[in-house]
Coordinates of C-alpha atoms in Angstrom, one line a residue:
Chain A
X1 CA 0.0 0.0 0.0
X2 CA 1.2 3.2 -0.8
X3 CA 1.5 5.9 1.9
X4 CA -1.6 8.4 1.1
X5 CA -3.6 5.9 -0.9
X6 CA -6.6 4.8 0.4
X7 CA -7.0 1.8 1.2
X8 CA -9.9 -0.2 -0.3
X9 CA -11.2 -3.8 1.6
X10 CA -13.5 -5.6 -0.2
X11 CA -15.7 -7.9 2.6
X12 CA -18.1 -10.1 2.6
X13 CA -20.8 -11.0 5.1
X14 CA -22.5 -14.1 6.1
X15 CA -26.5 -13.1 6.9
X16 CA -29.9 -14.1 8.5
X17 CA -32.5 -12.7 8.5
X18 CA -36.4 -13.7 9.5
X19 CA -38.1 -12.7 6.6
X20 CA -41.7 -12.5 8.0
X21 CA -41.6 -8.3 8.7
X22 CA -39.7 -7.5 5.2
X23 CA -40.4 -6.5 1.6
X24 CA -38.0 -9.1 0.3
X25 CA -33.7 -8.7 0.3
X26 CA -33.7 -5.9 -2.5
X27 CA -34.1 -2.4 -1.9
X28 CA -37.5 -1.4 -4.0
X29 CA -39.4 2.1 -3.7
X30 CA -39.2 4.3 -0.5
X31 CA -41.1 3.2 3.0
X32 CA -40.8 -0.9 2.1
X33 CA -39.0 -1.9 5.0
X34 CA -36.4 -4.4 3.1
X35 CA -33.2 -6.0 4.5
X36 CA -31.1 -4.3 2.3
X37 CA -32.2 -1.0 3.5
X38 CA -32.1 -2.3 7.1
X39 CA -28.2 -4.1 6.7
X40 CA -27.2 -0.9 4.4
X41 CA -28.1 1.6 7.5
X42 CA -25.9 -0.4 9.3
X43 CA -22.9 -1.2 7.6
X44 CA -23.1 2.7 6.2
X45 CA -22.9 3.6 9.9
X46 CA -20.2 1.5 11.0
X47 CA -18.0 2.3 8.3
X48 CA -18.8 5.8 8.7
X49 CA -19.3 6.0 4.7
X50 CA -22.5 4.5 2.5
X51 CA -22.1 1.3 0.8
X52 CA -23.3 -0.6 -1.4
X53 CA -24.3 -4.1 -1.2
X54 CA -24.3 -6.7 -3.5
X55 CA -26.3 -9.7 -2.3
X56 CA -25.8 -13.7 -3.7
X57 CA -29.8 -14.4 -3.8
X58 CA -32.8 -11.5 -4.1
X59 CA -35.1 -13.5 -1.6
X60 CA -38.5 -12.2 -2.1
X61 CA -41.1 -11.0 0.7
X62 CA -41.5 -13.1 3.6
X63 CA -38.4 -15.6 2.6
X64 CA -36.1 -16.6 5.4
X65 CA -32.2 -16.6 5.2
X66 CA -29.7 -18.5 7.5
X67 CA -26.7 -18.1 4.9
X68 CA -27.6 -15.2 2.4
X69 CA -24.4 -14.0 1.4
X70 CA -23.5 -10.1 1.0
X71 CA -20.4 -8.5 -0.1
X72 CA -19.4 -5.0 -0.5
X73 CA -16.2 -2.2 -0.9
X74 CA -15.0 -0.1 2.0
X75 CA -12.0 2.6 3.2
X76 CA -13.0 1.9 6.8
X77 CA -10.4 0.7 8.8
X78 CA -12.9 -1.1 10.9
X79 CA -11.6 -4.2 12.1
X80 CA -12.6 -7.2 10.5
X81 CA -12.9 -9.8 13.4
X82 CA -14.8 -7.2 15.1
X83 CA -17.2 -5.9 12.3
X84 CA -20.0 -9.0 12.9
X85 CA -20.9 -7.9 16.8
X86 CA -21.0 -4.2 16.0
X87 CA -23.3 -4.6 13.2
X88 CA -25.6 -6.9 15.1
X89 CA -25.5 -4.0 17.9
X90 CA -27.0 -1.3 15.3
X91 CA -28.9 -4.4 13.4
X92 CA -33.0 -5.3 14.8
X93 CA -33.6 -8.5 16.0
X94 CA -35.0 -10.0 12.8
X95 CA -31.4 -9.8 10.9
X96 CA -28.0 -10.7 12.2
X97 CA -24.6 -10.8 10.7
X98 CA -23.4 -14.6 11.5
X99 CA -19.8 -14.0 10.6
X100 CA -17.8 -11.4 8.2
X101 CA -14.1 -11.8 6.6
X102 CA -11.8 -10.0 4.3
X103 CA -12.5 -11.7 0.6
X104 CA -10.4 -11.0 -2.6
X105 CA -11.1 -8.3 -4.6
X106 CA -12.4 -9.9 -7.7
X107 CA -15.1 -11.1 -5.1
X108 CA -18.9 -10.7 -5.8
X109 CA -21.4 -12.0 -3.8
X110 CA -23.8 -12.3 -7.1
X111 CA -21.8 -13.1 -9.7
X112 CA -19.1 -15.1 -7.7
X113 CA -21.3 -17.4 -6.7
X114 CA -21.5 -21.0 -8.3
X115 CA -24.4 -22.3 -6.3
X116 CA -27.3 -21.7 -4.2
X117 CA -28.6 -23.7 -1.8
X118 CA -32.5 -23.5 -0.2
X119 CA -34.3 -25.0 2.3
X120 CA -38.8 -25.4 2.2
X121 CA -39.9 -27.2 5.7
X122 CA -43.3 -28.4 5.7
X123 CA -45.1 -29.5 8.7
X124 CA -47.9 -32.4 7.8
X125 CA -50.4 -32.6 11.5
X126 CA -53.7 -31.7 11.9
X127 CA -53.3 -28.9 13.4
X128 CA -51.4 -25.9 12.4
X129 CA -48.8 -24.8 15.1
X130 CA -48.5 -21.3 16.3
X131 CA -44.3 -21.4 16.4
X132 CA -43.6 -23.8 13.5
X133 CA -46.1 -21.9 11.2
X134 CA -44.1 -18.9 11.3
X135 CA -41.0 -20.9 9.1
X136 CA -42.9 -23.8 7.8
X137 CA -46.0 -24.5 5.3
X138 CA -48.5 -26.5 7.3
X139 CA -50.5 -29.3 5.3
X140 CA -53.1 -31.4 7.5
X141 CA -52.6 -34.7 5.4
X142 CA -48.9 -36.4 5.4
X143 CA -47.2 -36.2 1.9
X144 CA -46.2 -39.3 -0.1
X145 CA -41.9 -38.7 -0.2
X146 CA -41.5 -41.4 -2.3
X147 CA -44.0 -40.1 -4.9
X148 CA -42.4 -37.0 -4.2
X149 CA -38.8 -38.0 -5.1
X150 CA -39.6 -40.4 -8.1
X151 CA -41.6 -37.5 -10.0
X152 CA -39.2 -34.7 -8.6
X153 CA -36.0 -36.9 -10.5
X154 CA -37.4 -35.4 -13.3
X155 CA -36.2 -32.1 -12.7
X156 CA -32.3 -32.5 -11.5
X157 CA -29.9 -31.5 -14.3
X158 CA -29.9 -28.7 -16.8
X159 CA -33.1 -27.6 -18.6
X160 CA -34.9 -24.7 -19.0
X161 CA -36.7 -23.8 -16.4
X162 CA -38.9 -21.1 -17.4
X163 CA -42.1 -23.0 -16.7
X164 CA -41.6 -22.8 -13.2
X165 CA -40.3 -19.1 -13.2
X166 CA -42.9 -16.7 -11.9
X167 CA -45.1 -15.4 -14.7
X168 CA -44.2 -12.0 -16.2
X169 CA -40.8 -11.6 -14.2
X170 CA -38.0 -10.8 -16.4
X171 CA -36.1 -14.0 -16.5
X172 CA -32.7 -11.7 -17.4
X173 CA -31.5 -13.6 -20.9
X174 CA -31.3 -17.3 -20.5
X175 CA -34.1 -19.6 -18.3
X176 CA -31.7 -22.5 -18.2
X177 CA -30.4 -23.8 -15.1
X178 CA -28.6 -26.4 -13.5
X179 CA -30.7 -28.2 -10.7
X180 CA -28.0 -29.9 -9.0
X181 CA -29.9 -31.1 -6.3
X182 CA -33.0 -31.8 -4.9
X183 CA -33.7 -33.7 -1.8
X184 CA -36.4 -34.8 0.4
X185 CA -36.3 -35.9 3.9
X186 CA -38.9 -36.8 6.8
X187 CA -38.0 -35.3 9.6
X188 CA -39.2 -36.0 12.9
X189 CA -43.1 -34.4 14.3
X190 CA -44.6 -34.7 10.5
X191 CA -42.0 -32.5 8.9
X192 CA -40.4 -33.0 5.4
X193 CA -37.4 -30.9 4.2
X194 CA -37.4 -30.2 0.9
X195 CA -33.2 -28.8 -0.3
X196 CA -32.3 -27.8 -3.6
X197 CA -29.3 -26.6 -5.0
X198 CA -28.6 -25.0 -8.3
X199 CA -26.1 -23.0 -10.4
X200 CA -28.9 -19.8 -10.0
X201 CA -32.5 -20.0 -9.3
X202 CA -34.9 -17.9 -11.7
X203 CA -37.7 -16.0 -10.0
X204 CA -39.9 -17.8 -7.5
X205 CA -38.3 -20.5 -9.0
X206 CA -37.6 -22.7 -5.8
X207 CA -41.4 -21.8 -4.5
X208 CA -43.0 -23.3 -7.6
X209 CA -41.0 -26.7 -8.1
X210 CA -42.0 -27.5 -4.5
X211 CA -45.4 -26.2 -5.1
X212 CA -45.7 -29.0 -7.9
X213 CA -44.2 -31.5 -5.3
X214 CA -46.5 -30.7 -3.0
X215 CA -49.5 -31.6 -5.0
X216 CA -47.5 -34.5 -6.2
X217 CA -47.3 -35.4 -2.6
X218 CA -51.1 -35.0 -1.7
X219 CA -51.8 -37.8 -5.1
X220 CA -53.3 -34.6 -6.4
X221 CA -51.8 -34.5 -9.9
X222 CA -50.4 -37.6 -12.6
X223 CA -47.3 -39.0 -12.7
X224 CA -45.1 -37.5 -14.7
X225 CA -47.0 -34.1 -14.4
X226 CA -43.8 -32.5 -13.7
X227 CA -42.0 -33.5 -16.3
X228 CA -45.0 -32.2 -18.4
X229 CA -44.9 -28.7 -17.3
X230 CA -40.9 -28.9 -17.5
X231 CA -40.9 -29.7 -21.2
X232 CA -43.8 -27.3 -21.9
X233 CA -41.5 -24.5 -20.7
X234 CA -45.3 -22.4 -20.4
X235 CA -45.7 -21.1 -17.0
X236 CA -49.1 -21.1 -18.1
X237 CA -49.5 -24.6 -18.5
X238 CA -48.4 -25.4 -14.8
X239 CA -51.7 -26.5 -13.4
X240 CA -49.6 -26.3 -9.4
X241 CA -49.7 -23.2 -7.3
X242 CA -46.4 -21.8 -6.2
X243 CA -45.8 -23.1 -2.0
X244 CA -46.3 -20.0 0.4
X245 CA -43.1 -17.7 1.1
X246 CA -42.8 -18.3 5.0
X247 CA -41.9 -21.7 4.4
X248 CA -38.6 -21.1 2.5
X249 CA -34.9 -20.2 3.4
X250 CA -31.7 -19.5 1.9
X251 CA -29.3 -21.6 3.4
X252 CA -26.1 -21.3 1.9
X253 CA -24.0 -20.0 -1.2
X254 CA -21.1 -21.5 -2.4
X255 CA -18.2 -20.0 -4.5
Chain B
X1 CA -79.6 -35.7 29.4
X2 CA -83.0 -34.8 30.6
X3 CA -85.1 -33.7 27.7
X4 CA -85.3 -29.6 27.9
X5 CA -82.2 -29.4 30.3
X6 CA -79.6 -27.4 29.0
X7 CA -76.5 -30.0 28.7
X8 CA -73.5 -28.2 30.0
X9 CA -69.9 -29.9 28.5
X10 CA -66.6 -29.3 29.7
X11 CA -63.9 -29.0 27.2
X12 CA -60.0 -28.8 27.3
X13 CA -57.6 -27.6 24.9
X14 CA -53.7 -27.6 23.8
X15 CA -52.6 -24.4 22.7
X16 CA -50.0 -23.2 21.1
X17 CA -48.5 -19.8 21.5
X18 CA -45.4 -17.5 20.2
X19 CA -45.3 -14.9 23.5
X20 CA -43.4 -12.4 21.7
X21 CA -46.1 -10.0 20.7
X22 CA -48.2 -11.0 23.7
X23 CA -48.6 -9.2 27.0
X24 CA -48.2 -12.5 29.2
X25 CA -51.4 -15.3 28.9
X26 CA -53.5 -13.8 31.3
X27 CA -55.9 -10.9 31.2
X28 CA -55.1 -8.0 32.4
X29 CA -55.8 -4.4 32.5
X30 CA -58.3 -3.2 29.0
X31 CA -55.9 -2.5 25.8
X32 CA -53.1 -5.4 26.3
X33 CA -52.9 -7.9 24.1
X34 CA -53.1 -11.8 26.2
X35 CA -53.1 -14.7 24.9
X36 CA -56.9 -15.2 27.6
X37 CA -58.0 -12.4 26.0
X38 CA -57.5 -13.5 22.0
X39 CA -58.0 -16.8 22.7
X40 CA -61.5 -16.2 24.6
X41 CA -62.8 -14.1 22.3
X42 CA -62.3 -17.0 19.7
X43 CA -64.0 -19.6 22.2
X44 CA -67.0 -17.4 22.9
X45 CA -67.4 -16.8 18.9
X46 CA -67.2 -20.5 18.3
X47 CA -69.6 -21.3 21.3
X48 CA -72.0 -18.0 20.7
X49 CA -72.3 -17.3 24.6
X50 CA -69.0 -15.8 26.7
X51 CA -66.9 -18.2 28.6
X52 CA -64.5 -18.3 31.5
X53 CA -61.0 -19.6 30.6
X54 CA -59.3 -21.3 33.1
X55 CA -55.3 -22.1 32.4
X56 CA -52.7 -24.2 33.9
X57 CA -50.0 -21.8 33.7
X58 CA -50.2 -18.3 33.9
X59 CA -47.3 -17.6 31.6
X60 CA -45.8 -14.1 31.6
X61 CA -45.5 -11.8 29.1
X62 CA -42.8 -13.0 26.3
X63 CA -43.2 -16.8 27.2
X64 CA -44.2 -19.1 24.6
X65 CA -46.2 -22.4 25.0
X66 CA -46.2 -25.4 23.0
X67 CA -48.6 -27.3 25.6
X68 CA -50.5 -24.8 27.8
X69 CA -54.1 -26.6 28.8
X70 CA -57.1 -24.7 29.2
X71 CA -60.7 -25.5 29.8
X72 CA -64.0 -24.2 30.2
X73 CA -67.7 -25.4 30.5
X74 CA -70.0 -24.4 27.7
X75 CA -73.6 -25.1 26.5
X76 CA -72.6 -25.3 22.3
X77 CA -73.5 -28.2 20.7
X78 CA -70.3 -27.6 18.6
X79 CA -68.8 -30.8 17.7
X80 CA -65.3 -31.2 19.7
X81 CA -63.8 -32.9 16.7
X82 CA -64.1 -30.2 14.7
X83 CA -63.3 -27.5 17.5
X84 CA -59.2 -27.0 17.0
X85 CA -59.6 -26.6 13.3
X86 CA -62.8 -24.3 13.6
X87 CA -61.2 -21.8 16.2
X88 CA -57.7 -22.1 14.5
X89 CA -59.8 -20.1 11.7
X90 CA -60.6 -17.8 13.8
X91 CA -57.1 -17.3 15.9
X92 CA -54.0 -14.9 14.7
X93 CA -51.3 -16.7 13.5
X94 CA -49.1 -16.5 16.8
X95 CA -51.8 -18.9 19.1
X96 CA -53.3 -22.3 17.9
X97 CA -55.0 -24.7 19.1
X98 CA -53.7 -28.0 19.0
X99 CA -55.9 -30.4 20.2
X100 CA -59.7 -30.4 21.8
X101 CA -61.8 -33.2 23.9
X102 CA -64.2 -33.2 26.4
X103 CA -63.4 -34.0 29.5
X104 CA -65.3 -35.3 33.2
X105 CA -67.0 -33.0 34.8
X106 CA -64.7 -32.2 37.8
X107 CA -61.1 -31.5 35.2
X108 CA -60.0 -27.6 35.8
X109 CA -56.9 -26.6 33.7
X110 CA -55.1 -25.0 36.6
X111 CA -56.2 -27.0 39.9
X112 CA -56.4 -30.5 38.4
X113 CA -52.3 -30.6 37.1
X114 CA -50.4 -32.2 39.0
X115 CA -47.7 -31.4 37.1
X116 CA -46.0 -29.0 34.8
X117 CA -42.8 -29.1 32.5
X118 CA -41.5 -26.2 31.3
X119 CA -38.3 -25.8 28.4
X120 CA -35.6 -23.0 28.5
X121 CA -33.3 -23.0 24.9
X122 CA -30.2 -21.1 25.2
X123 CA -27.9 -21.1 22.0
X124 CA -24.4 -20.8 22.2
X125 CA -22.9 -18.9 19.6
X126 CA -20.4 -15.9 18.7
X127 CA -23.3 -14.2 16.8
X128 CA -26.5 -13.7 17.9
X129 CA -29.6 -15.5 15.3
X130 CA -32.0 -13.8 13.7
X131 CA -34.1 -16.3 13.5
X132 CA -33.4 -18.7 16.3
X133 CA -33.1 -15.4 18.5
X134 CA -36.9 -15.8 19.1
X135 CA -37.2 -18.2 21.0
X136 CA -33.9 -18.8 23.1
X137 CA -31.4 -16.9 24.7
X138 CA -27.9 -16.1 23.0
X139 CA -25.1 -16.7 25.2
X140 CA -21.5 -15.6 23.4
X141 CA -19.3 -18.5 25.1
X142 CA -20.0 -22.4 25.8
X143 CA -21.6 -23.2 29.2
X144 CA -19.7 -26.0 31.2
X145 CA -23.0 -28.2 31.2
X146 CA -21.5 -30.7 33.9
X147 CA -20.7 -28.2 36.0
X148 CA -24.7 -26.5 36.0
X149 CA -26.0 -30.4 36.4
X150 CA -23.9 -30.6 39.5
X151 CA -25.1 -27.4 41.2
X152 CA -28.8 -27.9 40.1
X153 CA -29.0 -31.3 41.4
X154 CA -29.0 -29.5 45.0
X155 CA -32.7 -27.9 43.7
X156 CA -34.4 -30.9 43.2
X157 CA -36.9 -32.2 45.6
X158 CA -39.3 -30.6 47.8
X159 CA -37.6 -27.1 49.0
X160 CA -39.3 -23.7 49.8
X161 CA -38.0 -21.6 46.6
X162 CA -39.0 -17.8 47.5
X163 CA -35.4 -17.1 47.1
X164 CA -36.3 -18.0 43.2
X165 CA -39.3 -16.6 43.1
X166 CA -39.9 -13.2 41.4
X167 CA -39.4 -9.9 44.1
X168 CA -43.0 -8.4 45.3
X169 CA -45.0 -11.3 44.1
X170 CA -48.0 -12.7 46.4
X171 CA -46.7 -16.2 46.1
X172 CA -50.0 -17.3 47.8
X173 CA -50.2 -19.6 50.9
X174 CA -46.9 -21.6 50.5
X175 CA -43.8 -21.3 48.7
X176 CA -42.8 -24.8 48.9
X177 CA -42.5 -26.4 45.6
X178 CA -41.3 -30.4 44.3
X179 CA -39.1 -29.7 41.6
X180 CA -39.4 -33.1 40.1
X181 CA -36.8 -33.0 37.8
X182 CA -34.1 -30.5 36.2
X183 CA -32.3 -32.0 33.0
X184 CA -29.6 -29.8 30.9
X185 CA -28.8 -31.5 27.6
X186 CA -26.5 -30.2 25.0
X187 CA -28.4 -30.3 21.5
X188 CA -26.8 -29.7 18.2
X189 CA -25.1 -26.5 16.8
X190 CA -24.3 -25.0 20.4
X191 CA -27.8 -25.4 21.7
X192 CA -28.6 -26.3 25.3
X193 CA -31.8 -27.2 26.6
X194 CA -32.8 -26.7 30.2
X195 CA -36.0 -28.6 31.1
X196 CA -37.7 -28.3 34.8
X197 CA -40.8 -30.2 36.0
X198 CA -42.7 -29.2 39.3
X199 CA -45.7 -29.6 40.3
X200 CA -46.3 -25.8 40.4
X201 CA -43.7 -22.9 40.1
X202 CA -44.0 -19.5 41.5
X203 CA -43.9 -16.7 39.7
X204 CA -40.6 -16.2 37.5
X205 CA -39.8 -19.4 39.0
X206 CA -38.0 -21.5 35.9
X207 CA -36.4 -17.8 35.0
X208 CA -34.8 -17.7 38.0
X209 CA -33.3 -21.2 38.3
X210 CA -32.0 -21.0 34.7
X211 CA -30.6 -17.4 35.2
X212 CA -28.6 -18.8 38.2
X213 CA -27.5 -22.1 36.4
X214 CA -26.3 -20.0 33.2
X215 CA -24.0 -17.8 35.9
X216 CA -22.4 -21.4 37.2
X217 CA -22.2 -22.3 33.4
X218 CA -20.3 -19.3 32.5
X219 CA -18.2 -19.8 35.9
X220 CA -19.3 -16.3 37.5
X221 CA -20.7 -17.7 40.9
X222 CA -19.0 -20.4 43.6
X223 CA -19.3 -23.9 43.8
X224 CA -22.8 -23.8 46.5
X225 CA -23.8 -20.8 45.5
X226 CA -27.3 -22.3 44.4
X227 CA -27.8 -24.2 47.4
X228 CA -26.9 -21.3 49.5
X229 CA -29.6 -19.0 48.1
X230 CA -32.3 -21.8 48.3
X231 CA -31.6 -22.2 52.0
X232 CA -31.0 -18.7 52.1
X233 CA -35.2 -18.6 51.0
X234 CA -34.2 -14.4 50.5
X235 CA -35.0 -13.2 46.9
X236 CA -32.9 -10.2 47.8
X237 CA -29.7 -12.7 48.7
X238 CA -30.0 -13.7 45.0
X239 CA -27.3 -12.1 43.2
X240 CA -28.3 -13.9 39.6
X241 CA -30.4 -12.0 37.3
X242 CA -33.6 -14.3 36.1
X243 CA -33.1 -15.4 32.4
X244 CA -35.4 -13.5 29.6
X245 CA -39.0 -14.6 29.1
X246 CA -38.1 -15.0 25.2
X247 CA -36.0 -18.1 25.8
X248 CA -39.0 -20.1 28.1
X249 CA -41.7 -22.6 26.9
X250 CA -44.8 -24.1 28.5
X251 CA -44.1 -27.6 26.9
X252 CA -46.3 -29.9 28.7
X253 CA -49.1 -29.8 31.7
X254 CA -49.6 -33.6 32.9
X255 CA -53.2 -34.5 35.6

């Protein structure tokens, strides 16, 4: 470093946030309260400059993260190790930073990534539950997993996915992706844990694959329904509607 | 039944509740939001005529419940099968009803327990969670979990606990409690879950206890110290802070 230069650290963040009391990740019009607003406060205040923020996945409103990953530039000379319990002192209770480090500069949270992983708990009892319902879809009936992962088998690998992207979102140029995995797990108390990972998710993308499962689950659609819809690349032409918000989670991000 | 005699049931029900937003379970002064308050307005909707709730445990304010019992008699000739799910229609998202049945005429909620079990979650971590942050408490360092069974095995048994009870309460006619059993398990990721059973508690009770055993945890109080401020039966000797409501839940009322 040169003496007089200034200094730049490029840092990345490791983030969760409860997504029930937000507008989604991304900064939209004025008075949404949205986590990038809320973090951007924050790490503009602690660094003592604004920032900006560039986030791995745009979670949309009422979508959970326990690994959303968030990177951005900065000539504070804030200390690193100690940036994660100073933000979370300025942060609300509904977002915390879970850990923060010094990456290369070339770093980008978005377009550094090479996978996403999510998370969709559903709880199967009678009842719905007043705790679990706040990060979980309740169904009252129990869900067929083995149905579930035959026709859902379909779907892992590259294809275009644009028949499960939410209808009249820009999709950005391409709505291929590469599903790389998709798993589906009883849990105990009636819960199933749906986890996929993929190169990039399009819009809604995650909500409306395990929408389709879902009814695949309840013996509510053919098999080989999926598949259907997948090769008819129509968002139109999926009969399933996309699974609730409050029951999904960004888990992790890997580069 | 005599014909023309009004038939008078008595029901019980499991319910559910997140405590954050609520002002404690029981009724209080006009304007706070209780969980009594919500949840009989949703009873007396159901039934069509007001009814008294009676509850095991009069939870305070922040507390959460996964099995709090309450009952009441009513004249409806509401099927109980379809009670939970007809009033969960009715209830805000943060209380639900989990189960209903009828029950013999001589049950009450509150004087027919003879026991109740109550959870306290602490998570061990650097960071604090966003998510998990609602319902347990954040301690930064590990807790020497050996070290809390050894001191809290000296609370078990039948003791008079007004040196755990909360300052200024009317603790009623006796303070002498059986705590039946206090376990401390370590659970994955850092978590550690304290669960007590008495047959009653005083008020702040469970708080209390846990805020004293996280203070021999942590290694801040004497080998004894516990003991010392049982016998001691002096709230004001207690130099441990109670732990926060957020982290306590009403898991289980057994008659």
């Amino acid at each position: 470093m040169i003496p007089g230069e200034t200094h730049t650290r490029n840092l990345k963040l490791i983030v969760e946030y409860d997504g029930t009391d937000f507008a989604g990740y991304q900064t939209q019009r004025q008075g949404l309260r949205t986590v990038q607003t809320v973090l951007g406060e924050a790490v503009g205040e602690i660094m003592a400059h604004p920032v900006l923020l560039q986030a791995a996945g745009r979670t949309d409103t009422g979508v959970h993260a326990l690994g959303q990953v968030v990177s951005f530039r900065t000539t504070s000379a804030v200390p690193t190790q100690r940036l994660a319990i100073a933000l979370n002192g300025k942060l609300p209770r509904d977002v915390a930073v879970a850990a923060a480090e010094e990456v290369d500069d070339e770093f980008h949270a978005r377009f550094s990534a090479k996978s996403r992983t999510y998370g969709y708990l559903v709880w199967t009892r009678r009842t719905r539950s007043a705790i679990w319902g706040r990060y979980s879809l309740h169904v009252r009936r129990p869900l067929d997993v083995n149905r579930m992962r035959a026709e859902g088998a379909a779907l892992v690998g590259t294809h275009d996915f644009a028949a499960y992207a939410k209808m009249g979102g820009s999709p950005g140029p391409s709505t291929v992706r590469r599903l790389e995995r998709l798993s589906i797990r009883r849990l105990s108390e009636g819960r199933v844990l749906f986890v996929l990972t993929a190169n990039g998710f399009l819009r809604a993308m995650v909500r409306n694959i395990v929408g389709a499962l879902i009814d695949v689950g309840k013996g509510r659609i053919d098999p080989g329904t999926l598949a259907m819809i997948l090769n008819g690349m129509d968002r139109d032409a999926n009969p399933c509607a996309p699974a609730p918000a409050h029951g999904l989670c960004l888990l992790r991000v890997d580069y």
